[in-house]
C-alpha cells in the first residue's frame, strides 16, 4: 500500500510568530487596559516608568494640571490630523482597585463613553455593576466587553450566557465586545474557522439580547486567527504605534481605535487607554474632535478641561511593552467614516502587523498576545511557530526553520526538508507515522479512511502480530487491522469484529462451532 500525505488543513498553533517591521515600531494591545495593573504609582503596569510619567499620571485628582499628551499627536498615514467623534476609555477592576472612580469628574473632563469589563472568561469583574451605574448616572455613554478565554464553542457559549445575564438589566449606547487576545485560547489547536464560528456565535447571542455586538482584537488576531471577511460586526481595533499613525486593517469595519495606554482622565487614578470612536453610538450629534498634532494638548483643552502639554517623545507604550511588527501592504485607502457619524479619516499606505511576544496579565496570570520583537532590536530573529506562507507552518530556532522531528510542549511534530510542518501519514527511516490535523504525532489506535491502525509509543505504525491491552491483533503489511479468518504460516486464526484474536474457546461462526487453542490456532 502506498501511503500519501493527507491534504488536511493546518490548524492555528499555540505559539504566535515573531516578525519585523520596516522602519517603524508598532505595539499591540495586551487587552483593553487589563495590563495597566493595580499600582497607580507604576500606572502603565510595566516594571519601570519614566520620571515624567510617574509625576504626571496621577489622574484621580479633581483639580490641578494633568498631562493630556497621550490623547494627541495622532495622524493618518497621509499625514493629516486624526479626527474622531467621541472620546472614551475602558475600565475594569484594576482601575477601581487604584481608587474610587469619580465619574462626574470624568464626564466634565470630556469623557464621552466608557467600555466596562464584564468578566475574564467566566470570572466576573467585581466592579461591573458599580461601574455601569456610576458612569450612566454621570451621563457617560456605556458599552461593555468580556475578555474571552474560550478554547471551544461550549466555552464561548458559556461566556455569551454570562454576558447576556450581566448586561440584560441595562440599556447601553455603545456595543458589547468580545475581547480576543488571550494566547492560551489557541493552546488546543483552535483553528481560524473555529474561532470565527465562536465569535459569531457569541455576537449573535448579544445581538439577540438587544445589544450591539462588536469584536475587540489586534491585527494578528483579526488576520491570522480569524476569517475577518466572515465577521459582520464592528471592530474595536487595538494598536499602539510609536509614531502615532493610524493604519487600519484592510477589510475591517473599525469604529473604535484603542491607540495607547498613556491616557489620563480626571477622576480615574493612573493611566488609562485612549479610545477614539468614529461612530456616535446611541445617537446625538457630536462635533468632530481633533487628536492630531494641530489639536495640541498644551494649555486648556476644551475636550479635556485641564492643562496639558504635547510631549512628542511620549509615543505608544512603555518600552517594556513596545513591540515591533511586520509590515504589509494595506491595499488602498481606508476611509474612517462609518454609518452614524463622519470622521473624514482617510488612511493609506503600509499596514503594520504584530508578531508574537507576550505580556502577562497581572491579575488573571494568563499569557496575552501583544506585539513582535521588543523595540530594543529591529533585527530580532524569529523563534517558535511561524506561518511562512498561508497554510504552511514552520518552527524557527534563531531564525532558522527546523527540519525533521521537533518536540514542542511535550508534543512531537515533523517538518519536511523545506521546514514545513506535516500532517497525515509521514514515512521516516522505513517507519510510518501519523500526524493529526494540528501536526501532532499520534500513538495508540487511530482510524483513517475506514481502517484501524495501531501506532506504538514511539509513534511508529505497527505491523503483523501486536498485543494490545492483553489481546492479540493482526495488522497487515500496510498496517491495517484485519478481522475474520486469517491463514498465517499454514495456521488458521479468527479475529473478531473488534480485531481481537479468538483463543482458548469454542466459537460459533456462521452456524458452525470452531475450537481454538490458547495460541489462537484453530483445532480441526
mmCIF file of N, CA, C and O in Angstrom, residues 255-322:
data_model
loop_
_atom_site.group_PDB
_atom_site.id
_atom_site.type_symbol
_atom_site.label_atom_id
_atom_site.label_comp_id
_atom_site.label_asym_id
_atom_site.label_seq_id
_atom_site.Cartn_x
_atom_site.Cartn_y
_atom_site.Cartn_z
ATOM 1 N N UNK A 255 -14.603 50.907 14.090
ATOM 2 C CA UNK A 255 -15.308 52.112 14.527
ATOM 3 C C UNK A 255 -14.672 52.725 15.769
ATOM 4 O O UNK A 255 -14.917 53.887 16.069
ATOM 5 N N UNK A 256 -13.881 51.936 16.499
ATOM 6 C CA UNK A 256 -13.174 52.437 17.671
ATOM 7 C C UNK A 256 -11.714 52.018 17.567
ATOM 8 O O UNK A 256 -11.422 50.851 17.270
ATOM 9 N N UNK A 257 -10.828 52.943 17.802
ATOM 10 C CA UNK A 257 -9.390 52.633 17.823
ATOM 11 C C UNK A 257 -8.861 52.828 19.235
ATOM 12 O O UNK A 257 -8.954 53.909 19.797
ATOM 13 N N UNK A 258 -8.316 51.767 19.794
ATOM 14 C CA UNK A 258 -7.592 51.871 21.065
ATOM 15 C C UNK A 258 -6.131 52.133 20.710
ATOM 16 O O UNK A 258 -5.415 51.255 20.253
ATOM 17 N N UNK A 259 -5.691 53.369 20.933
ATOM 18 C CA UNK A 259 -4.412 53.807 20.380
ATOM 19 C C UNK A 259 -3.251 53.767 21.354
ATOM 20 O O UNK A 259 -2.096 53.860 20.936
ATOM 21 N N UNK A 260 -3.525 53.672 22.657
ATOM 22 C CA UNK A 260 -2.422 53.640 23.623
ATOM 23 C C UNK A 260 -2.959 53.328 25.018
ATOM 24 O O UNK A 260 -4.168 53.243 25.234
ATOM 25 N N UNK A 261 -2.042 53.166 25.923
ATOM 26 C CA UNK A 261 -2.359 53.050 27.349
ATOM 27 C C UNK A 261 -1.736 54.213 28.103
ATOM 28 O O UNK A 261 -1.344 54.090 29.253
ATOM 29 N N UNK A 262 -1.659 55.362 27.453
ATOM 30 C CA UNK A 262 -0.993 56.529 28.032
ATOM 31 C C UNK A 262 -1.937 57.704 28.224
ATOM 32 O O UNK A 262 -1.520 58.845 28.290
ATOM 33 N N UNK A 263 -3.234 57.426 28.314
ATOM 34 C CA UNK A 263 -4.177 58.500 28.539
ATOM 35 C C UNK A 263 -4.370 58.809 30.008
ATOM 36 O O UNK A 263 -4.044 58.011 30.890
ATOM 37 N N UNK A 264 -4.886 59.973 30.274
ATOM 38 C CA UNK A 264 -5.303 60.341 31.628
ATOM 39 C C UNK A 264 -6.730 60.880 31.540
ATOM 40 O O UNK A 264 -7.112 61.520 30.556
ATOM 41 N N UNK A 265 -7.499 60.573 32.548
ATOM 42 C CA UNK A 265 -8.860 61.094 32.663
ATOM 43 C C UNK A 265 -9.059 61.514 34.104
ATOM 44 O O UNK A 265 -8.850 60.718 35.030
ATOM 45 N N UNK A 266 -9.433 62.740 34.296
ATOM 46 C CA UNK A 266 -9.657 63.237 35.645
ATOM 47 C C UNK A 266 -10.768 62.413 36.308
ATOM 48 O O UNK A 266 -11.822 62.192 35.723
ATOM 49 N N UNK A 267 -10.499 61.943 37.505
ATOM 50 C CA UNK A 267 -11.461 61.125 38.215
ATOM 51 C C UNK A 267 -11.099 59.648 38.222
ATOM 52 O O UNK A 267 -11.674 58.871 38.983
ATOM 53 N N UNK A 268 -10.157 59.250 37.331
ATOM 54 C CA UNK A 268 -9.698 57.861 37.291
ATOM 55 C C UNK A 268 -8.205 57.857 37.596
ATOM 56 O O UNK A 268 -7.425 58.480 36.870
ATOM 57 N N UNK A 269 -7.830 57.160 38.630
ATOM 58 C CA UNK A 269 -6.440 57.178 39.065
ATOM 59 C C UNK A 269 -5.569 56.307 38.182
ATOM 60 O O UNK A 269 -5.914 55.168 37.881
ATOM 61 N N UNK A 270 -4.430 56.838 37.760
ATOM 62 C CA UNK A 270 -3.496 56.098 36.936
ATOM 63 C C UNK A 270 -3.755 56.321 35.456
ATOM 64 O O UNK A 270 -4.697 56.995 35.049
ATOM 65 N N UNK A 271 -2.887 55.755 34.640
ATOM 66 C CA UNK A 271 -3.045 55.871 33.192
ATOM 67 C C UNK A 271 -4.181 54.983 32.703
ATOM 68 O O UNK A 271 -4.477 53.944 33.279
ATOM 69 N N UNK A 272 -4.803 55.409 31.624
ATOM 70 C CA UNK A 272 -5.926 54.668 31.043
ATOM 71 C C UNK A 272 -5.714 54.527 29.540
ATOM 72 O O UNK A 272 -4.858 55.183 28.953
ATOM 73 N N UNK A 273 -6.518 53.675 28.913
ATOM 74 C CA UNK A 273 -6.442 53.547 27.460
ATOM 75 C C UNK A 273 -7.064 54.756 26.783
ATOM 76 O O UNK A 273 -7.985 55.381 27.305
ATOM 77 N N UNK A 274 -6.527 55.075 25.623
ATOM 78 C CA UNK A 274 -7.086 56.147 24.797
ATOM 79 C C UNK A 274 -7.909 55.507 23.690
ATOM 80 O O UNK A 274 -7.397 54.707 22.907
ATOM 81 N N UNK A 275 -9.189 55.859 23.626
ATOM 82 C CA UNK A 275 -10.115 55.266 22.658
ATOM 83 C C UNK A 275 -10.746 56.378 21.828
ATOM 84 O O UNK A 275 -11.294 57.341 22.378
ATOM 85 N N UNK A 276 -10.651 56.236 20.511
ATOM 86 C CA UNK A 276 -11.259 57.201 19.600
ATOM 87 C C UNK A 276 -12.358 56.500 18.806
ATOM 88 O O UNK A 276 -12.104 55.496 18.138
ATOM 89 N N UNK A 277 -13.561 57.031 18.864
ATOM 90 C CA UNK A 277 -14.683 56.439 18.139
ATOM 91 C C UNK A 277 -15.106 57.336 16.992
ATOM 92 O O UNK A 277 -15.273 58.550 17.162
ATOM 93 N N UNK A 278 -15.265 56.724 15.822
ATOM 94 C CA UNK A 278 -15.748 57.440 14.645
ATOM 95 C C UNK A 278 -17.234 57.254 14.445
ATOM 96 O O UNK A 278 -17.795 57.681 13.432
ATOM 97 N N UNK A 279 -17.871 56.612 15.371
ATOM 98 C CA UNK A 279 -19.308 56.365 15.261
ATOM 99 C C UNK A 279 -19.978 56.822 16.545
ATOM 100 O O UNK A 279 -19.566 56.434 17.637
ATOM 101 N N UNK A 280 -20.992 57.637 16.421
ATOM 102 C CA UNK A 280 -21.696 58.146 17.598
ATOM 103 C C UNK A 280 -22.766 57.139 17.995
ATOM 104 O O UNK A 280 -23.949 57.316 17.706
ATOM 105 N N UNK A 281 -22.338 56.077 18.665
ATOM 106 C CA UNK A 281 -23.291 55.068 19.115
ATOM 107 C C UNK A 281 -24.284 55.710 20.089
ATOM 108 O O UNK A 281 -23.918 56.559 20.907
ATOM 109 N N UNK A 282 -25.519 55.303 19.998
ATOM 110 C CA UNK A 282 -26.528 55.844 20.896
ATOM 111 C C UNK A 282 -27.109 57.160 20.453
ATOM 112 O O UNK A 282 -27.936 57.754 21.148
ATOM 113 N N UNK A 283 -26.684 57.651 19.268
ATOM 114 C CA UNK A 283 -27.253 58.871 18.731
ATOM 115 C C UNK A 283 -26.532 60.123 19.191
ATOM 116 O O UNK A 283 -25.449 60.089 19.759
ATOM 117 N N UNK A 284 -27.154 61.238 18.956
ATOM 118 C CA UNK A 284 -26.548 62.533 19.254
ATOM 119 C C UNK A 284 -25.855 63.082 18.020
ATOM 120 O O UNK A 284 -25.734 62.419 16.985
ATOM 121 N N UNK A 285 -25.397 64.298 18.123
ATOM 122 C CA UNK A 285 -24.720 64.955 17.004
ATOM 123 C C UNK A 285 -23.447 65.614 17.500
ATOM 124 O O UNK A 285 -23.330 66.841 17.519
ATOM 125 N N UNK A 286 -22.464 64.787 17.919
ATOM 126 C CA UNK A 286 -21.236 65.360 18.474
ATOM 127 C C UNK A 286 -20.413 66.067 17.411
ATOM 128 O O UNK A 286 -20.411 65.671 16.245
ATOM 129 N N UNK A 287 -19.752 67.102 17.820
ATOM 130 C CA UNK A 287 -18.871 67.812 16.901
ATOM 131 C C UNK A 287 -17.574 67.031 16.728
ATOM 132 O O UNK A 287 -17.147 66.292 17.613
ATOM 133 N N UNK A 288 -16.977 67.182 15.576
ATOM 134 C CA UNK A 288 -15.731 66.472 15.285
ATOM 135 C C UNK A 288 -14.599 66.998 16.160
ATOM 136 O O UNK A 288 -14.454 68.194 16.377
ATOM 137 N N UNK A 289 -13.805 66.068 16.693
ATOM 138 C CA UNK A 289 -12.677 66.439 17.556
ATOM 139 C C UNK A 289 -11.379 66.120 16.845
ATOM 140 O O UNK A 289 -11.329 65.267 15.962
ATOM 141 N N UNK A 290 -10.325 66.773 17.263
ATOM 142 C CA UNK A 290 -9.019 66.627 16.618
ATOM 143 C C UNK A 290 -8.014 66.035 17.598
ATOM 144 O O UNK A 290 -7.715 66.617 18.631
ATOM 145 N N UNK A 291 -7.514 64.821 17.266
ATOM 146 C CA UNK A 291 -6.477 64.191 18.090
ATOM 147 C C UNK A 291 -5.116 64.332 17.441
ATOM 148 O O UNK A 291 -4.153 63.663 17.842
ATOM 149 N N UNK A 292 -5.019 65.193 16.436
ATOM 150 C CA UNK A 292 -3.777 65.329 15.686
ATOM 151 C C UNK A 292 -2.791 66.282 16.314
ATOM 152 O O UNK A 292 -2.944 66.741 17.446
ATOM 153 N N UNK A 293 -1.775 66.570 15.560
ATOM 154 C CA UNK A 293 -0.710 67.447 16.047
ATOM 155 C C UNK A 293 -1.209 68.876 16.207
ATOM 156 O O UNK A 293 -0.781 69.596 17.109
ATOM 157 N N UNK A 294 -2.112 69.296 15.326
ATOM 158 C CA UNK A 294 -2.636 70.662 15.444
ATOM 159 C C UNK A 294 -3.651 70.773 16.570
ATOM 160 O O UNK A 294 -4.028 71.864 16.968
ATOM 161 N N UNK A 295 -4.108 69.616 17.097
ATOM 162 C CA UNK A 295 -5.005 69.625 18.244
ATOM 163 C C UNK A 295 -4.203 69.477 19.523
ATOM 164 O O UNK A 295 -4.563 68.702 20.399
ATOM 165 N N UNK A 296 -3.115 70.202 19.632
ATOM 166 C CA UNK A 296 -2.169 70.074 20.741
ATOM 167 C C UNK A 296 -2.851 70.190 22.085
ATOM 168 O O UNK A 296 -3.799 70.936 22.263
ATOM 169 N N UNK A 297 -2.322 69.421 23.044
ATOM 170 C CA UNK A 297 -2.889 69.418 24.386
ATOM 171 C C UNK A 297 -2.299 70.491 25.269
ATOM 172 O O UNK A 297 -2.578 70.537 26.457
ATOM 173 N N UNK A 298 -1.470 71.355 24.710
ATOM 174 C CA UNK A 298 -0.892 72.406 25.542
ATOM 175 C C UNK A 298 -1.960 73.417 25.910
ATOM 176 O O UNK A 298 -2.844 73.736 25.131
ATOM 177 N N UNK A 299 -1.880 73.914 27.106
ATOM 178 C CA UNK A 299 -2.859 74.877 27.579
ATOM 179 C C UNK A 299 -4.158 74.214 27.950
ATOM 180 O O UNK A 299 -4.253 73.019 28.090
ATOM 181 N N UNK A 300 -5.211 75.009 28.127
ATOM 182 C CA UNK A 300 -6.521 74.453 28.465
ATOM 183 C C UNK A 300 -7.148 73.840 27.224
ATOM 184 O O UNK A 300 -7.204 74.463 26.174
ATOM 185 N N UNK A 301 -7.643 72.639 27.369
ATOM 186 C CA UNK A 301 -8.281 71.950 26.245
ATOM 187 C C UNK A 301 -9.777 71.903 26.452
ATOM 188 O O UNK A 301 -10.265 71.516 27.495
ATOM 189 N N UNK A 302 -10.526 72.274 25.415
ATOM 190 C CA UNK A 302 -11.986 72.234 25.516
ATOM 191 C C UNK A 302 -12.473 70.803 25.638
ATOM 192 O O UNK A 302 -13.557 70.560 26.156
ATOM 193 N N UNK A 303 -11.683 69.854 25.159
ATOM 194 C CA UNK A 303 -12.098 68.462 25.243
ATOM 195 C C UNK A 303 -11.774 67.854 26.593
ATOM 196 O O UNK A 303 -12.450 66.957 27.057
ATOM 197 N N UNK A 304 -10.712 68.315 27.219
ATOM 198 C CA UNK A 304 -10.244 67.676 28.428
ATOM 199 C C UNK A 304 -10.477 68.462 29.697
ATOM 200 O O UNK A 304 -10.495 67.916 30.782
ATOM 201 N N UNK A 305 -10.599 69.728 29.572
ATOM 202 C CA UNK A 305 -10.882 70.526 30.743
ATOM 203 C C UNK A 305 -9.707 70.667 31.678
ATOM 204 O O UNK A 305 -9.853 70.900 32.857
ATOM 205 N N UNK A 306 -8.509 70.563 31.176
ATOM 206 C CA UNK A 306 -7.358 70.700 32.043
ATOM 207 C C UNK A 306 -6.145 71.126 31.270
ATOM 208 O O UNK A 306 -6.132 71.215 30.063
ATOM 209 N N UNK A 307 -5.059 71.467 31.983
ATOM 210 C CA UNK A 307 -3.824 71.865 31.357
ATOM 211 C C UNK A 307 -3.014 70.643 30.997
ATOM 212 O O UNK A 307 -2.954 69.675 31.721
ATOM 213 N N UNK A 308 -2.380 70.710 29.849
ATOM 214 C CA UNK A 308 -1.504 69.622 29.450
ATOM 215 C C UNK A 308 -0.570 70.113 28.379
ATOM 216 O O UNK A 308 -0.785 71.123 27.749
ATOM 217 N N UNK A 309 0.502 69.382 28.172
ATOM 218 C CA UNK A 309 1.474 69.736 27.162
ATOM 219 C C UNK A 309 1.675 68.572 26.217
ATOM 220 O O UNK A 309 1.579 67.427 26.622
ATOM 221 N N UNK A 310 1.967 68.903 24.982
ATOM 222 C CA UNK A 310 2.136 67.861 23.978
ATOM 223 C C UNK A 310 3.564 67.351 24.025
ATOM 224 O O UNK A 310 4.483 68.020 23.608
ATOM 225 N N UNK A 311 3.749 66.169 24.544
ATOM 226 C CA UNK A 311 5.074 65.562 24.630
ATOM 227 C C UNK A 311 5.259 64.640 23.442
ATOM 228 O O UNK A 311 4.824 63.509 23.439
ATOM 229 N N UNK A 312 5.911 65.151 22.404
ATOM 230 C CA UNK A 312 6.002 64.366 21.176
ATOM 231 C C UNK A 312 6.862 63.137 21.334
ATOM 232 O O UNK A 312 6.779 62.207 20.536
ATOM 233 N N UNK A 313 7.706 63.075 22.364
ATOM 234 C CA UNK A 313 8.546 61.895 22.538
ATOM 235 C C UNK A 313 7.831 60.784 23.283
ATOM 236 O O UNK A 313 8.294 59.656 23.334
ATOM 237 N N UNK A 314 6.667 61.098 23.860
ATOM 238 C CA UNK A 314 5.930 60.110 24.641
ATOM 239 C C UNK A 314 4.989 59.338 23.730
ATOM 240 O O UNK A 314 3.792 59.542 23.733
ATOM 241 N N UNK A 315 5.557 58.481 22.894
ATOM 242 C CA UNK A 315 4.763 57.779 21.902
ATOM 243 C C UNK A 315 4.515 56.352 22.298
ATOM 244 O O UNK A 315 5.415 55.657 22.727
ATOM 245 N N UNK A 316 3.291 55.871 22.123
ATOM 246 C CA UNK A 316 2.965 54.464 22.302
ATOM 247 C C UNK A 316 3.101 54.002 23.718
ATOM 248 O O UNK A 316 3.006 54.756 24.672
ATOM 249 N N UNK A 317 3.404 52.688 23.884
ATOM 250 C CA UNK A 317 3.509 52.103 25.198
ATOM 251 C C UNK A 317 4.893 52.289 25.765
ATOM 252 O O UNK A 317 5.840 52.622 25.085
ATOM 253 N N UNK A 318 5.024 52.004 27.059
ATOM 254 C CA UNK A 318 6.318 51.983 27.703
ATOM 255 C C UNK A 318 7.213 50.985 26.995
ATOM 256 O O UNK A 318 6.777 49.952 26.509
ATOM 257 N N UNK A 319 8.537 51.261 26.943
ATOM 258 C CA UNK A 319 9.430 50.410 26.166
ATOM 259 C C UNK A 319 9.417 48.968 26.600
ATOM 260 O O UNK A 319 9.728 48.071 25.826
ATOM 261 N N UNK A 320 9.042 48.701 27.847
ATOM 262 C CA UNK A 320 8.985 47.306 28.289
ATOM 263 C C UNK A 320 7.875 46.532 27.592
ATOM 264 O O UNK A 320 7.889 45.310 27.549
ATOM 265 N N UNK A 321 6.892 47.230 27.058
ATOM 266 C CA UNK A 321 5.787 46.554 26.389
ATOM 267 C C UNK A 321 5.758 46.838 24.898
ATOM 268 O O UNK A 321 4.898 46.374 24.191
ATOM 269 N N UNK A 322 6.706 47.672 24.405
ATOM 270 C CA UNK A 322 6.676 48.027 22.995
ATOM 271 C C UNK A 322 7.206 46.888 22.158
ATOM 272 O O UNK A 322 8.176 46.248 22.506
#
